[in-house]
Short mmCIF file of C-alpha atoms in Angstrom, two decimals:
data_model
loop_
_atom_site.label_atom_id
_atom_site.label_comp_id
_atom_site.label_asym_id
_atom_site.label_seq_id
_atom_site.Cartn_x
_atom_site.Cartn_y
_atom_site.Cartn_z
CA MET C 1293 3.26 13.28 21.74
CA LYS C 1294 0.29 14.19 23.93
CA CYS C 1295 -2.92 13.33 22.21
CA SER C 1296 -6.41 14.54 22.70
CA PHE C 1297 -9.54 12.61 21.92
CA LYS C 1298 -9.88 14.76 18.84
CA THR C 1299 -6.50 13.67 17.49
CA TYR C 1300 -7.52 10.01 17.72
CA GLY C 1301 -10.79 10.81 16.00
CA LEU C 1302 -8.96 12.56 13.18
CA LEU C 1303 -6.41 9.77 12.93
CA PHE C 1304 -9.24 7.27 12.57
CA LEU C 1305 -11.02 9.34 9.93
CA TYR C 1306 -7.86 9.97 7.90
CA THR C 1307 -6.75 6.33 7.90
CA LEU C 1308 -10.30 5.27 7.03
CA LYS C 1309 -10.44 7.72 4.16
CA ILE C 1310 -6.99 6.80 2.87
CA SER C 1311 -7.65 3.07 3.08
CA ALA C 1312 -10.95 3.39 1.26
CA PHE C 1313 -9.11 4.85 -1.73
CA THR C 1314 -6.00 2.68 -1.77
CA PHE C 1315 -6.10 0.64 -4.92
CA GLY C 1316 -3.10 -1.37 -5.97
CA GLY C 1317 -0.96 -2.23 -3.02
CA GLY C 1318 1.13 -0.90 -0.21
CA TYR C 1319 3.12 1.81 -1.95
CA VAL C 1320 -0.03 3.64 -2.92
CA ILE C 1321 -1.16 3.89 0.70
CA VAL C 1322 2.31 5.12 1.62
CA SER C 1323 2.00 7.85 -1.03
CA LEU C 1324 -1.39 8.89 0.31
CA MET C 1325 -0.15 8.84 3.91
CA LYS C 1326 2.80 11.03 2.97
CA LYS C 1327 0.46 13.52 1.37
CA GLN C 1328 -1.89 13.60 4.37
CA PHE C 1329 0.36 13.22 7.41
CA VAL C 1330 3.58 14.82 6.12
CA ASP C 1331 2.61 17.45 3.57
CA LYS C 1332 -0.78 18.50 4.87
CA LEU C 1333 -0.72 18.00 8.63
CA GLY C 1334 2.99 17.94 9.43
CA TRP C 1335 2.47 15.14 11.99
CA LEU C 1336 5.48 13.31 10.53
CA ASN C 1337 8.45 14.40 8.46
CA ASP C 1338 9.69 13.07 5.11
CA ASP C 1339 12.50 11.01 6.62
CA GLU C 1340 10.19 9.30 9.11
CA MET C 1341 7.77 8.40 6.33
CA LEU C 1342 10.58 6.81 4.31
CA ASP C 1343 11.85 4.92 7.36
CA PHE C 1344 8.32 3.68 8.06
CA THR C 1345 8.02 2.59 4.44
CA ALA C 1346 11.21 0.55 4.72
CA ILE C 1347 10.09 -1.08 7.98
CA ALA C 1348 6.56 -1.74 6.71
CA GLN C 1349 7.89 -3.26 3.53
CA SER C 1350 10.37 -5.58 5.22
CA SER C 1351 8.07 -6.81 8.02
CA PRO C 1352 5.67 -9.70 7.56
CA GLY C 1353 2.07 -8.87 6.72
CA ALA C 1354 0.33 -6.35 4.51
CA VAL C 1355 2.35 -3.17 3.88
CA ALA C 1356 -0.72 -0.98 4.37
CA VAL C 1357 -1.45 -2.47 7.80
CA ASN C 1358 2.20 -2.26 8.84
CA ALA C 1359 2.49 1.35 7.72
CA SER C 1360 -0.67 2.34 9.57
CA ILE C 1361 0.67 0.74 12.78
CA LEU C 1362 3.90 2.74 12.48
CA VAL C 1363 2.17 6.02 11.68
CA GLY C 1364 -0.49 5.52 14.37
CA ASN C 1365 2.11 4.60 16.96
CA LYS C 1366 4.20 7.68 16.18
CA ILE C 1367 1.18 9.96 16.44
CA GLY C 1368 -0.59 8.46 19.44
CA GLY C 1369 1.29 5.52 20.96
CA ILE C 1370 -0.34 2.09 21.28
CA LEU C 1371 -3.84 3.56 21.22
CA GLY C 1372 -2.91 5.48 18.08
CA ALA C 1373 -1.69 2.28 16.45
CA VAL C 1374 -4.94 0.49 17.31
CA THR C 1375 -6.96 3.44 15.99
CA ALA C 1376 -5.00 3.46 12.73
CA ILE C 1377 -5.32 -0.32 12.25
CA ILE C 1378 -9.08 -0.22 12.69
CA GLY C 1379 -9.34 2.70 10.28
CA THR C 1380 -7.22 0.89 7.70
CA VAL C 1381 -8.86 -2.55 7.94
CA LEU C 1382 -12.48 -1.46 8.17
CA PRO C 1383 -13.09 -0.40 4.52
CA PRO C 1384 -11.72 -3.57 2.85
CA PHE C 1385 -13.32 -5.72 5.55
CA VAL C 1386 -16.81 -4.31 5.07
CA LEU C 1387 -16.53 -4.13 1.30
CA LEU C 1388 -15.15 -7.62 0.69
CA THR C 1389 -17.53 -9.23 3.15
CA ALA C 1390 -20.40 -7.60 1.29
CA ILE C 1391 -19.01 -8.47 -2.13
CA SER C 1392 -18.51 -12.11 -1.17
CA TYR C 1393 -22.29 -12.46 -1.16
CA ILE C 1394 -22.77 -10.93 -4.61
CA TYR C 1395 -19.47 -11.38 -6.41
CA ASP C 1396 -20.71 -13.06 -9.60
CA ILE C 1397 -22.97 -10.13 -10.32
CA PHE C 1398 -20.45 -7.57 -9.14
CA ILE C 1399 -17.60 -8.33 -11.52
CA SER C 1400 -19.83 -8.63 -14.55
CA ILE C 1401 -21.20 -5.07 -14.29
CA LYS C 1402 -19.62 -3.07 -17.10
CA ALA C 1403 -20.06 0.31 -15.40
CA ILE C 1404 -18.04 -0.88 -12.40
CA GLN C 1405 -15.23 -2.04 -14.68
CA TYR C 1406 -15.07 1.44 -16.24
CA LEU C 1407 -15.19 3.14 -12.84
CA PHE C 1408 -12.22 1.10 -11.68
CA PHE C 1409 -10.44 1.63 -14.96
CA GLY C 1410 -10.60 5.40 -14.38
CA MET C 1411 -9.60 5.13 -10.74
CA GLN C 1412 -6.58 3.04 -11.63
CA ALA C 1413 -5.40 5.74 -14.05
CA GLY C 1414 -5.76 8.26 -11.21
CA VAL C 1415 -3.82 6.03 -8.82
CA ILE C 1416 -0.92 5.92 -11.28
CA ALA C 1417 -0.83 9.72 -11.21
CA VAL C 1418 -0.87 9.77 -7.40
CA ILE C 1419 2.03 7.37 -7.01
CA CYS C 1420 4.06 9.15 -9.73
CA ASP C 1421 3.44 12.44 -7.92
CA ALA C 1422 4.77 10.94 -4.67
CA VAL C 1423 7.82 9.52 -6.43
CA CYS C 1424 8.57 12.94 -7.97
CA GLY C 1425 8.35 14.66 -4.59
CA LEU C 1426 10.55 12.09 -2.87
CA PHE C 1427 13.04 11.98 -5.72
CA ALA C 1428 13.36 15.76 -5.61
CA SER C 1429 14.50 15.53 -1.99
CA VAL C 1430 17.12 12.89 -2.89
CA TRP C 1431 18.21 15.12 -5.78
CA LYS C 1432 18.52 18.17 -3.53
CA GLU C 1433 21.04 16.39 -1.30
CA SER C 1434 23.16 16.23 -4.45
CA ARG C 1435 25.10 13.14 -3.44
CA TRP C 1436 25.68 11.07 -6.51
CA LEU C 1437 25.95 7.92 -4.39
CA ALA C 1438 22.42 8.42 -3.05
CA LEU C 1439 21.15 8.97 -6.59
CA ALA C 1440 22.97 5.84 -7.71
CA ALA C 1441 21.48 3.81 -4.83
CA CYS C 1442 18.03 5.05 -5.82
CA ALA C 1443 18.56 4.15 -9.49
CA VAL C 1444 20.08 0.74 -8.73
CA ALA C 1445 17.21 -0.18 -6.39
CA PHE C 1446 14.72 0.86 -9.07
CA VAL C 1447 16.36 -1.17 -11.83
CA LEU C 1448 16.87 -4.26 -9.67
CA VAL C 1449 13.24 -4.39 -8.57
CA ALA C 1450 11.47 -3.06 -11.67
CA PHE C 1451 13.41 -4.96 -14.34
CA LEU C 1452 15.09 -7.87 -12.59
CA SER C 1453 12.42 -8.63 -9.91
CA VAL C 1454 15.02 -8.99 -7.17
CA ASN C 1455 13.49 -9.73 -3.75
CA VAL C 1456 12.70 -6.49 -1.92
CA ILE C 1457 14.00 -7.74 1.42
CA LEU C 1458 17.46 -8.28 -0.12
CA ILE C 1459 17.40 -4.72 -1.46
CA VAL C 1460 16.48 -3.32 1.97
CA ILE C 1461 19.26 -5.31 3.67
CA ALA C 1462 21.73 -4.10 1.04
CA GLY C 1463 20.56 -0.52 1.63
CA ILE C 1464 21.16 -0.86 5.36
CA ILE C 1465 24.68 -2.23 4.86
CA TYR C 1466 25.44 0.47 2.30
CA GLY C 1467 24.25 3.18 4.70
CA ILE C 1468 26.33 1.87 7.59
CA LEU C 1469 29.48 1.61 5.46
CA LEU C 1470 28.98 5.00 3.88
CA TYR C 1471 27.89 7.26 6.72
CA ARG C 1472 29.57 5.66 9.70
CA ARG C 1473 32.74 7.67 9.52
CA GLY C 1474 31.20 10.78 10.94
CA ASP C 1475 30.09 12.80 7.93
CA GLU C 1476 26.55 13.21 9.22
CA LYS C 1477 26.75 16.88 9.99
CA HIS C 1478 23.13 17.77 9.51
CA HIS C 1479 21.26 14.87 11.01
CA ALA C 1480 19.83 15.59 14.41
CA ALA C 1481 17.30 12.84 15.10
CA MET D 1447 -18.33 -27.86 13.80
CA LYS D 1448 -18.50 -24.16 13.14
CA ASN D 1449 -16.00 -23.49 15.90
CA ILE D 1450 -13.49 -25.82 14.27
CA MET D 1451 -14.06 -24.04 10.99
CA LEU D 1452 -13.42 -20.67 12.62
CA LEU D 1453 -10.26 -21.97 14.27
CA ASP D 1454 -9.08 -23.32 10.91
CA LEU D 1455 -9.71 -19.97 9.27
CA PHE D 1456 -7.89 -18.14 12.04
CA LEU D 1457 -4.84 -20.40 11.97
CA SER D 1458 -4.51 -20.44 8.23
CA PHE D 1459 -4.71 -16.64 7.90
CA LEU D 1460 -2.36 -16.33 10.86
CA GLN D 1461 0.18 -18.21 8.75
CA ILE D 1462 -0.47 -15.93 5.80
CA GLY D 1463 0.03 -12.92 8.07
CA CYS D 1464 3.28 -14.35 9.46
CA PHE D 1465 4.98 -15.40 6.27
CA SER D 1466 3.85 -12.98 3.60
CA VAL D 1467 6.76 -10.59 3.41
CA GLY D 1468 6.95 -7.97 0.70
CA GLY D 1469 3.24 -7.34 0.52
CA GLY D 1470 0.78 -7.34 -2.34
CA LEU D 1471 1.43 -9.78 -5.11
CA ALA D 1472 4.38 -11.34 -3.29
CA ALA D 1473 1.90 -12.78 -0.78
CA LEU D 1474 -0.26 -14.29 -3.49
CA PRO D 1475 1.31 -17.76 -3.84
CA LEU D 1476 1.10 -18.26 -0.08
CA ILE D 1477 -2.55 -17.21 0.04
CA GLU D 1478 -3.36 -19.47 -2.89
CA GLU D 1479 -1.66 -22.43 -1.22
CA GLN D 1480 -3.67 -22.02 1.98
CA ILE D 1481 -7.04 -21.27 0.40
CA VAL D 1482 -7.00 -23.49 -2.67
CA SER D 1483 -4.53 -26.35 -2.16
CA VAL D 1484 -4.61 -26.98 1.59
CA HIS D 1485 -8.19 -26.17 2.60
CA HIS D 1486 -10.15 -26.21 -0.68
CA TRP D 1487 -12.12 -23.17 0.47
CA LEU D 1488 -12.16 -21.83 -3.09
CA THR D 1489 -11.57 -23.44 -6.47
CA ALA D 1490 -8.71 -22.14 -8.63
CA ASP D 1491 -11.25 -20.31 -10.76
CA GLU D 1492 -12.94 -18.66 -7.77
CA PHE D 1493 -9.50 -17.67 -6.52
CA ALA D 1494 -8.74 -15.93 -9.83
CA LYS D 1495 -12.00 -14.01 -9.47
CA LEU D 1496 -11.04 -13.05 -5.94
CA ILE D 1497 -7.79 -11.58 -7.28
CA THR D 1498 -9.68 -9.52 -9.86
CA ILE D 1499 -11.98 -8.19 -7.15
CA SER D 1500 -9.02 -7.44 -4.89
CA GLU D 1501 -7.37 -5.41 -7.61
CA MET D 1502 -10.55 -3.44 -8.18
CA THR D 1503 -11.31 -2.75 -4.54
CA PRO D 1504 -9.32 -0.87 -1.91
CA GLY D 1505 -7.20 -2.55 0.71
CA PRO D 1506 -4.34 -5.01 0.97
CA ILE D 1507 -4.82 -8.26 -0.91
CA ALA D 1508 -4.27 -10.38 2.22
CA VAL D 1509 -6.99 -8.53 4.16
CA ASN D 1510 -9.26 -8.67 1.11
CA SER D 1511 -8.90 -12.43 0.77
CA ALA D 1512 -9.33 -12.94 4.51
CA SER D 1513 -12.62 -11.01 4.57
CA PHE D 1514 -13.85 -12.59 1.35
CA VAL D 1515 -12.98 -16.21 2.15
CA GLY D 1516 -14.00 -15.89 5.80
CA ALA D 1517 -17.41 -14.54 4.82
CA ARG D 1518 -17.94 -17.26 2.19
CA ILE D 1519 -17.01 -20.05 4.58
CA ALA D 1520 -18.59 -18.91 7.83
CA GLY D 1521 -20.42 -15.61 7.39
CA VAL D 1522 -19.51 -12.36 9.11
CA SER D 1523 -17.91 -14.08 12.11
CA GLY D 1524 -15.70 -16.00 9.68
CA ALA D 1525 -14.63 -12.78 7.99
CA LEU D 1526 -13.84 -11.25 11.37
CA VAL D 1527 -11.80 -14.20 12.60
CA ALA D 1528 -9.84 -14.55 9.34
CA THR D 1529 -9.05 -10.83 9.20
CA LEU D 1530 -7.89 -10.80 12.81
CA GLY D 1531 -5.63 -13.79 12.16
CA CYS D 1532 -4.21 -12.05 9.15
CA ILE D 1533 -3.28 -8.79 10.89
CA LEU D 1534 -2.26 -10.17 14.30
CA PRO D 1535 1.38 -10.99 13.36
CA SER D 1536 1.78 -7.49 11.88
CA CYS D 1537 0.42 -5.89 15.03
CA LEU D 1538 2.89 -7.68 17.28
CA ILE D 1539 6.02 -7.56 15.13
CA VAL D 1540 5.61 -4.03 13.79
CA SER D 1541 4.72 -2.62 17.23
CA VAL D 1542 8.01 -3.94 18.56
CA LEU D 1543 9.87 -2.52 15.55
CA ALA D 1544 8.12 0.85 15.98
CA TRP D 1545 9.20 0.95 19.61
CA LEU D 1546 12.79 0.03 18.70
CA TYR D 1547 12.82 2.64 15.95
CA LEU D 1548 11.64 5.49 18.17
CA LYS D 1549 14.05 4.43 20.92
CA TYR D 1550 17.21 3.87 18.89
CA ARG D 1551 16.96 6.09 15.83
CA GLY D 1552 19.31 8.58 17.48
CA LEU D 1553 22.13 6.03 17.51
CA ARG D 1554 24.80 6.67 14.93
CA LEU D 1555 24.70 3.12 13.55
CA VAL D 1556 20.94 3.34 13.07
CA THR D 1557 20.97 6.84 11.58
CA SER D 1558 23.60 5.81 9.04
CA ALA D 1559 21.66 2.68 8.13
CA LEU D 1560 18.44 4.68 7.73
CA LYS D 1561 20.20 7.39 5.78
CA GLY D 1562 21.54 4.87 3.30
CA LEU D 1563 18.16 3.22 3.09
CA ARG D 1564 16.08 6.30 2.22
CA PRO D 1565 17.15 6.78 -1.41
CA VAL D 1566 16.78 3.01 -1.85
CA VAL D 1567 13.17 3.20 -0.66
CA VAL D 1568 12.51 6.00 -3.15
CA GLY D 1569 13.77 3.62 -5.84
CA LEU D 1570 11.43 0.90 -4.53
CA ILE D 1571 8.40 3.18 -4.69
CA GLY D 1572 9.51 4.14 -8.20
CA SER D 1573 9.49 0.49 -9.22
CA ALA D 1574 5.96 0.13 -7.86
CA ALA D 1575 4.93 3.09 -10.02
CA TYR D 1576 6.60 1.40 -12.98
CA SER D 1577 4.71 -1.85 -12.53
CA MET D 1578 1.41 0.00 -12.11
CA ILE D 1579 2.08 1.85 -15.36
CA GLN D 1580 2.81 -1.50 -17.01
CA SER D 1581 -0.55 -2.94 -16.01
CA GLY D 1582 -2.56 0.27 -16.34
CA TRP D 1583 -1.28 1.65 -19.63
CA PHE D 1584 -0.15 -1.36 -21.60
CA THR D 1585 -3.10 -3.64 -20.97
CA PRO D 1586 -5.64 -2.50 -23.55
CA ALA D 1587 -8.99 -1.92 -21.85
CA VAL D 1588 -10.87 1.06 -23.25
CA LEU D 1589 -9.22 2.78 -26.19
CA SER D 1590 -6.07 1.05 -27.30
CA VAL D 1591 -3.67 2.04 -30.05
CA GLY D 1592 -0.87 -0.41 -30.73
CA GLY D 1593 -1.11 -2.08 -27.32
CA VAL D 1594 -1.17 1.21 -25.43
CA ASP D 1595 -4.40 2.27 -23.79
CA ILE D 1596 -4.44 5.96 -24.67
CA ALA D 1597 -7.52 6.63 -22.55
CA ALA D 1598 -5.63 5.44 -19.48
CA VAL D 1599 -2.45 7.33 -20.45
CA GLY D 1600 -4.39 10.55 -21.05
CA LEU D 1601 -6.35 10.25 -17.83
CA SER D 1602 -3.19 9.58 -15.82
CA LEU D 1603 -1.35 12.51 -17.37
CA VAL D 1604 -4.21 14.92 -16.73
CA SER D 1605 -4.51 13.67 -13.12
CA PHE D 1606 -0.77 14.05 -12.66
CA PHE D 1607 -0.87 17.59 -13.99
CA VAL D 1608 -3.78 18.46 -11.68
CA LEU D 1609 -1.92 17.02 -8.68
CA ARG D 1610 1.32 18.85 -9.39
CA LYS D 1611 -0.22 22.14 -10.39
CA TRP D 1612 -2.94 22.60 -7.79
CA LYS D 1613 -1.70 20.23 -5.06
CA CYS D 1614 -5.23 19.01 -4.52
CA SER D 1615 -6.15 15.96 -2.50
CA PRO D 1616 -5.17 12.67 -4.18
CA ILE D 1617 -8.49 11.18 -3.14
CA ILE D 1618 -10.38 13.81 -5.11
CA VAL D 1619 -8.15 13.06 -8.10
CA ILE D 1620 -8.73 9.30 -7.87
CA PHE D 1621 -12.45 9.79 -7.43
CA GLY D 1622 -12.55 12.29 -10.31
CA SER D 1623 -10.77 9.96 -12.70
CA GLY D 1624 -13.16 7.20 -11.65
CA CYS D 1625 -16.02 9.48 -12.71
CA VAL D 1626 -14.30 10.09 -16.06
CA GLY D 1627 -14.20 6.29 -16.43
CA LEU D 1628 -17.97 6.20 -15.89
CA ILE D 1629 -18.46 8.97 -18.47
CA LEU D 1630 -16.41 6.92 -20.96
CA TYR D 1631 -18.76 4.04 -20.25
CA LEU D 1632 -21.82 6.18 -20.98
CA LEU D 1633 -20.16 7.40 -24.20
CA SER D 1634 -19.43 3.83 -25.25
CA LEU D 1635 -23.10 3.01 -24.63
CA CYS D 1636 -24.18 5.91 -26.83
CA CYS D 1637 -21.74 4.92 -29.58
CA SER D 1638 -22.82 1.30 -29.63
CA GLY D 1639 -26.45 2.38 -29.43
CA VAL D 1640 -26.29 4.37 -32.67
#
């Protein structure tokens, strides 16, 4: 993809904005990125975002950083990746460095606890919204095996705390076994 | 002396960046080992406070701890060095994976693997939603009835409705519910003041 200076500027601003509001781990940032880069801008499609999520989740390091590298790289090559990393790391870096000087005072302020309480409730809504959207696209394919894979992965991780890497490896093997024999009629990558 | 300190910070967060797979809370034991047991940069109690702050502030927990610990040990340059160490492995490994993905995703083997993986990833994100609901709704904080925080449940449901119905920006929704939290605080002040 050819990129203008303006695209890099926007990429930086979007990743900065998304990172500044990502409370509660990697999947939240993935939900926000999907909303911004897939639904709103159309810079990526749904499938790419899910692939990036899988790669980000199974690579070492923070999921948010990994995801921003993948998204940035897809949008603007190496320079895009660097732009996205800086945008993603800057908010927590500045904030935590500042807080480290005043942290005793910071966590004892009641108003801040309530602010974060409210934001956490909002974050739950955002991630549920993303899950609904993604699940609808699995549902639309109307393959019961895909639905089963989705449900099994959910149960194994949510209730049995099975290691995520194992689940991803199992998903890859399952995909290869299932789709190898040429029934991929509508997948032009 | 300071240079050795910076090198120590860099190397120890480099390890955290290399070996924390799975993100978020999965990385926690590794971070704790480096910061508390090996280097004694924080006490166990300070580490617990760091976790609370990390959960309340944006950003990945590994980057949060790198900035926080780096700044406490060696000021802003410490924060910078620790954060760089922490994200460097990601930058290298994921860039290679990104390149491989864009190059080979047309291959049949890869498309089938990815196709099988997608519904699984949806399940994974679902489980993250589940665990956030666990900690957000069933940890009484503001207005709890029988172990369920109905203020949190209500706020989440309203936010969810707003998101689905008007498709507005998630950031506005998060910010808005944060403001509702502040209003609840003011109300609680008024109530206790009477």
